[in-house]
Short mmCIF file of C-alpha atoms in Angstrom, two decimals:
data_model
loop_
_atom_site.label_atom_id
_atom_site.label_comp_id
_atom_site.label_asym_id
_atom_site.label_seq_id
_atom_site.Cartn_x
_atom_site.Cartn_y
_atom_site.Cartn_z
CA UNK A 1 99.15 125.18 123.80
CA UNK A 2 99.05 128.29 125.97
CA UNK A 3 96.19 130.71 125.41
CA UNK A 4 97.24 134.35 125.27
CA UNK A 5 94.44 136.78 126.13
CA UNK A 6 95.46 140.33 125.34
CA UNK A 7 99.12 139.33 125.75
CA UNK A 8 98.35 137.89 129.20
CA UNK A 9 98.20 134.19 130.04
CA UNK A 10 94.88 132.81 131.28
CA UNK A 11 94.85 132.18 135.04
CA UNK A 12 93.27 129.35 137.02
CA UNK A 13 93.19 129.61 140.81
CA UNK A 14 92.86 126.18 142.43
CA UNK A 15 91.42 126.11 145.93
CA UNK A 16 90.70 123.11 148.17
CA UNK A 17 88.19 123.85 150.93
CA UNK A 18 86.95 122.12 154.05
CA UNK A 19 84.82 123.73 156.77
CA UNK A 20 86.06 127.17 155.81
CA UNK A 21 82.84 129.14 156.19
CA UNK A 22 84.55 131.85 158.24
CA UNK A 23 87.18 132.61 155.63
CA UNK A 24 86.16 131.54 152.12
CA UNK A 25 84.28 134.69 151.13
CA UNK A 26 87.10 136.95 152.33
CA UNK A 27 89.64 134.96 150.37
CA UNK A 28 87.48 134.91 147.25
CA UNK A 29 87.01 138.68 147.43
CA UNK A 30 90.77 139.20 147.60
CA UNK A 31 91.28 136.97 144.55
CA UNK A 32 88.43 137.90 142.24
CA UNK A 33 89.10 141.62 142.18
CA UNK A 34 92.42 141.01 140.42
CA UNK A 35 91.26 138.41 137.90
CA UNK A 36 90.09 139.13 134.37
CA UNK A 37 86.83 137.99 132.77
CA UNK A 38 88.42 134.90 131.18
CA UNK A 39 90.22 133.74 134.32
CA UNK A 40 88.71 131.21 136.71
CA UNK A 41 88.64 130.01 140.29
CA UNK A 42 88.27 126.25 140.72
CA UNK A 43 86.99 125.33 144.17
CA UNK A 44 86.83 121.69 145.24
CA UNK A 45 85.12 121.27 148.58
CA UNK A 46 86.05 118.17 150.56
CA UNK A 47 82.57 117.35 151.88
CA UNK A 48 82.37 120.22 154.38
CA UNK A 49 80.02 119.83 157.35
CA UNK A 50 79.68 123.53 158.19
CA UNK A 51 77.80 126.24 156.27
CA UNK A 52 80.28 126.41 153.39
CA UNK A 53 77.59 125.19 150.98
CA UNK A 54 75.50 128.27 151.71
CA UNK A 55 78.43 130.45 150.67
CA UNK A 56 78.97 128.45 147.48
CA UNK A 57 75.28 128.56 146.58
CA UNK A 58 75.28 132.35 146.84
CA UNK A 59 78.35 133.01 144.70
CA UNK A 60 77.25 135.16 141.79
CA UNK A 61 80.33 135.12 139.60
CA UNK A 62 80.69 132.91 136.53
CA UNK A 63 84.46 132.81 137.01
CA UNK A 64 83.98 130.67 140.14
CA UNK A 65 83.34 126.97 139.57
CA UNK A 66 82.53 124.86 142.61
CA UNK A 67 82.85 121.08 142.76
CA UNK A 68 81.85 119.08 145.84
CA UNK A 69 83.34 115.76 146.87
CA UNK A 70 80.69 113.20 147.80
CA UNK A 71 82.93 111.99 150.60
CA UNK A 72 86.10 113.22 152.25
CA UNK A 73 89.18 112.68 150.07
CA UNK A 74 91.74 114.62 152.11
CA UNK A 75 93.59 117.77 151.12
CA UNK A 76 96.09 116.08 148.78
CA UNK A 77 93.50 114.40 146.55
CA UNK A 78 91.25 117.46 146.71
CA UNK A 79 94.00 119.77 145.48
CA UNK A 80 94.87 117.24 142.79
CA UNK A 81 91.24 117.23 141.61
CA UNK A 82 91.19 121.03 141.41
CA UNK A 83 94.34 121.02 139.26
CA UNK A 84 92.85 118.43 136.90
CA UNK A 85 89.77 120.63 136.44
CA UNK A 86 91.76 123.81 135.75
CA UNK A 87 91.71 125.17 132.19
CA UNK A 88 94.12 128.09 132.53
CA UNK A 89 97.70 128.43 131.35
CA UNK A 90 99.02 129.46 134.77
CA UNK A 91 97.77 127.65 137.86
CA UNK A 92 97.81 129.46 141.18
CA UNK A 93 97.34 127.41 144.34
CA UNK A 94 95.22 128.92 147.10
CA UNK A 95 94.30 128.01 150.64
CA UNK A 96 90.79 128.84 151.79
CA UNK A 97 91.70 131.17 154.63
CA UNK A 98 94.52 133.44 153.46
CA UNK A 99 94.26 136.93 151.96
CA UNK A 100 95.83 137.81 148.62
CA UNK A 101 97.41 141.21 148.24
CA UNK A 102 96.01 143.30 145.40
CA UNK A 103 99.00 142.95 143.09
CA UNK A 104 99.71 139.23 143.49
CA UNK A 105 98.46 138.02 140.11
CA UNK A 106 100.10 140.86 138.20
CA UNK A 107 103.43 140.39 139.98
CA UNK A 108 103.54 136.63 139.47
CA UNK A 109 102.52 136.77 135.81
CA UNK A 110 105.29 139.29 135.24
CA UNK A 111 107.84 136.84 136.70
CA UNK A 112 106.55 134.07 134.43
CA UNK A 113 106.80 136.22 131.33
CA UNK A 114 110.01 138.10 132.12
CA UNK A 115 112.01 135.10 133.35
CA UNK A 116 110.37 132.39 131.21
CA UNK A 117 109.64 130.62 134.48
CA UNK A 118 107.90 127.27 134.87
CA UNK A 119 107.24 127.57 138.60
CA UNK A 120 107.10 130.78 140.62
CA UNK A 121 107.09 131.05 144.41
CA UNK A 122 106.81 134.14 146.58
CA UNK A 123 107.04 135.33 150.17
CA UNK A 124 104.19 135.95 152.63
CA UNK A 125 103.41 137.81 155.82
CA UNK A 126 102.16 135.52 158.58
CA UNK A 127 99.22 136.80 160.63
CA UNK A 128 96.91 135.39 163.30
CA UNK A 129 93.11 135.24 163.36
CA UNK A 130 92.98 138.84 164.54
CA UNK A 131 95.20 140.07 161.69
CA UNK A 132 98.15 140.65 164.00
CA UNK A 133 101.51 140.12 162.28
CA UNK A 134 103.36 137.10 163.68
CA UNK A 135 106.25 137.00 161.19
CA UNK A 136 107.18 139.50 158.48
CA UNK A 137 108.58 136.84 156.17
CA UNK A 138 107.50 133.23 155.67
CA UNK A 139 110.56 132.39 153.58
CA UNK A 140 112.85 133.31 156.46
CA UNK A 141 111.21 130.48 158.41
CA UNK A 142 111.16 127.95 155.57
CA UNK A 143 114.61 128.85 154.15
CA UNK A 144 113.59 128.34 150.53
CA UNK A 145 115.77 126.04 148.44
CA UNK A 146 115.09 124.55 144.99
CA UNK A 147 117.23 121.43 145.41
CA UNK A 148 115.22 118.22 144.99
CA UNK A 149 117.35 116.50 147.64
CA UNK A 150 116.91 119.39 150.09
CA UNK A 151 113.14 119.26 149.70
CA UNK A 152 113.14 115.49 149.94
CA UNK A 153 114.62 115.90 153.42
CA UNK A 154 112.73 119.03 154.48
CA UNK A 155 109.96 120.66 152.49
CA UNK A 156 110.66 124.34 151.84
CA UNK A 157 107.70 124.94 149.51
CA UNK A 158 104.34 126.41 150.51
CA UNK A 159 101.45 125.71 148.18
CA UNK A 160 99.60 128.96 148.76
CA UNK A 161 102.76 130.79 147.65
CA UNK A 162 103.17 128.80 144.41
CA UNK A 163 102.05 129.04 140.79
CA UNK A 164 103.09 126.93 137.81
CA UNK A 165 102.49 126.52 134.09
CA UNK A 166 99.62 124.17 133.30
CA UNK A 167 101.76 122.14 130.91
CA UNK A 168 103.60 120.81 133.97
CA UNK A 169 100.48 118.85 134.91
CA UNK A 170 101.72 116.09 132.61
CA UNK A 171 104.61 115.55 135.01
CA UNK A 172 102.94 116.50 138.29
CA UNK A 173 99.68 114.55 137.96
CA UNK A 174 98.59 112.24 139.32
CA UNK A 175 99.99 113.12 142.73
CA UNK A 176 100.78 109.90 144.62
CA UNK A 177 99.29 109.57 148.09
CA UNK A 178 102.79 108.87 149.40
CA UNK A 179 103.91 112.33 148.24
CA UNK A 180 102.08 113.52 151.41
CA UNK A 181 102.28 117.22 150.45
CA UNK A 182 101.21 118.56 147.05
CA UNK A 183 103.54 121.57 147.23
CA UNK A 184 106.63 119.49 147.96
CA UNK A 185 105.73 117.12 145.13
CA UNK A 186 105.36 119.98 142.64
CA UNK A 187 108.67 121.51 143.73
CA UNK A 188 110.59 118.23 143.59
CA UNK A 189 109.16 117.36 140.17
CA UNK A 190 110.16 120.81 138.95
CA UNK A 191 113.73 120.36 140.16
CA UNK A 192 113.99 116.76 138.99
CA UNK A 193 112.95 117.65 135.45
CA UNK A 194 115.08 120.81 135.29
CA UNK A 195 112.22 123.29 135.29
CA UNK A 196 112.92 127.00 135.68
CA UNK A 197 111.91 127.74 139.28
CA UNK A 198 111.88 131.40 140.26
CA UNK A 199 111.43 132.98 143.70
CA UNK A 200 109.94 136.45 144.01
CA UNK A 201 110.94 138.27 147.18
CA UNK A 202 107.59 140.09 147.20
CA UNK A 203 105.23 139.34 150.09
CA UNK A 204 102.02 138.71 148.17
CA UNK A 205 99.64 137.12 150.66
CA UNK A 206 98.73 137.29 154.30
CA UNK A 207 99.17 133.70 155.45
CA UNK A 208 96.84 133.04 158.36
CA UNK A 209 98.12 130.86 161.19
CA UNK A 210 95.33 129.54 163.36
CA UNK A 211 95.71 128.33 166.91
CA UNK A 212 95.11 124.75 165.80
CA UNK A 213 97.43 124.91 162.79
CA UNK A 214 100.21 122.37 162.71
CA UNK A 215 103.53 124.19 162.82
CA UNK A 216 105.89 123.53 159.89
CA UNK A 217 108.50 122.87 162.54
CA UNK A 218 106.37 120.41 164.54
CA UNK A 219 108.23 117.28 165.60
CA UNK A 220 107.35 113.73 164.59
CA UNK A 221 109.01 110.51 165.60
CA UNK A 222 112.15 109.57 163.71
CA UNK A 223 110.53 106.28 162.66
CA UNK A 224 107.58 108.07 161.05
CA UNK A 225 109.90 110.49 159.25
CA UNK A 226 112.08 107.68 157.88
CA UNK A 227 109.08 105.67 156.67
CA UNK A 228 107.61 108.76 155.01
CA UNK A 229 110.87 109.42 153.18
CA UNK A 230 111.13 105.80 152.01
CA UNK A 231 107.63 105.97 150.53
CA UNK A 232 108.37 109.37 148.99
CA UNK A 233 111.59 108.07 147.43
CA UNK A 234 109.71 105.19 145.82
CA UNK A 235 107.12 107.41 144.13
CA UNK A 236 109.76 109.91 142.98
CA UNK A 237 111.80 107.11 141.38
CA UNK A 238 108.67 105.64 139.79
CA UNK A 239 107.73 108.99 138.22
CA UNK A 240 111.29 109.55 137.00
CA UNK A 241 111.42 106.10 135.37
CA UNK A 242 108.02 106.65 133.77
CA UNK A 243 109.14 109.80 131.98
CA UNK A 244 112.58 108.41 131.22
CA UNK A 245 110.87 105.63 129.25
CA UNK A 246 108.70 108.17 127.43
CA UNK A 247 111.73 110.22 126.40
CA UNK A 248 114.07 107.40 125.50
#
C-alpha cells in the first residue's frame, strides 16, 4: 500500500558507500535539501576504511539512517541491503559521489504520477573531479533501450539515474550475485514483467567520473563476457519461473 503524504509519495533514497569521505557530505547536501520531513536516506556503508565513519557520526538529520556492514559485501549486496531497509513508496538509487540537481526529486515524482510509471530513468551530465564537463549527456553514451534482450547483451541502465516503485521489490529482491549489476537487474525485471518504464530527458545529476573509474565501454575477454551472460540467463529464467508459478 502506497503512503500518500500531502498528495506526494514518500521517498526513500538508497545509497551504498565505500571509502567516500571526500564526496559523501556533498552528495547528502544535494539530496537532503529537496526531501520532505517524512522522506528518508538509507545509507549502507560497506565497511569503509577511511574517515567515512566520522562523517556518519556527525550527521544531524533524522531523515538519514546509516547502517554499517561488519565486513565487505560488495556493491551489489550493499545496494540490495539498502533497498530492503527502505520504507518509502518511491526508491531512488544514489551513488556516493555524484551531485543531484535541485529539481531532481520533484521532476521524477511528476513522471511517476503523470505517466503512472513503475520505473523512471533520467539523463545526466558527466563531470570530472574538478567539475569540468566531460559529456553533456550520459544517455547519448549508453543509448538507452528498455528491451530485456538488449540489456541482457549490453546494459544501458545507470543506477544513479533510476527510481522505482517500492512494490517492485517483490520481483527485484533478492538480487542474485550472478546479476552482476543491480541497475541492469532492475531494468530487465521491469521489462520482463511488463512494467511501465519511462525515460525523462532531463539531466538531473552531475555524474562524477574519476580517473580510476571503470569505463562503461571497457573491454573484457570474450570468454568472460559469455560466461557472465550464461550465469545471468540462468538467474533471469529462475526468477521468471518463480513468479510464473505464483501467478498460475
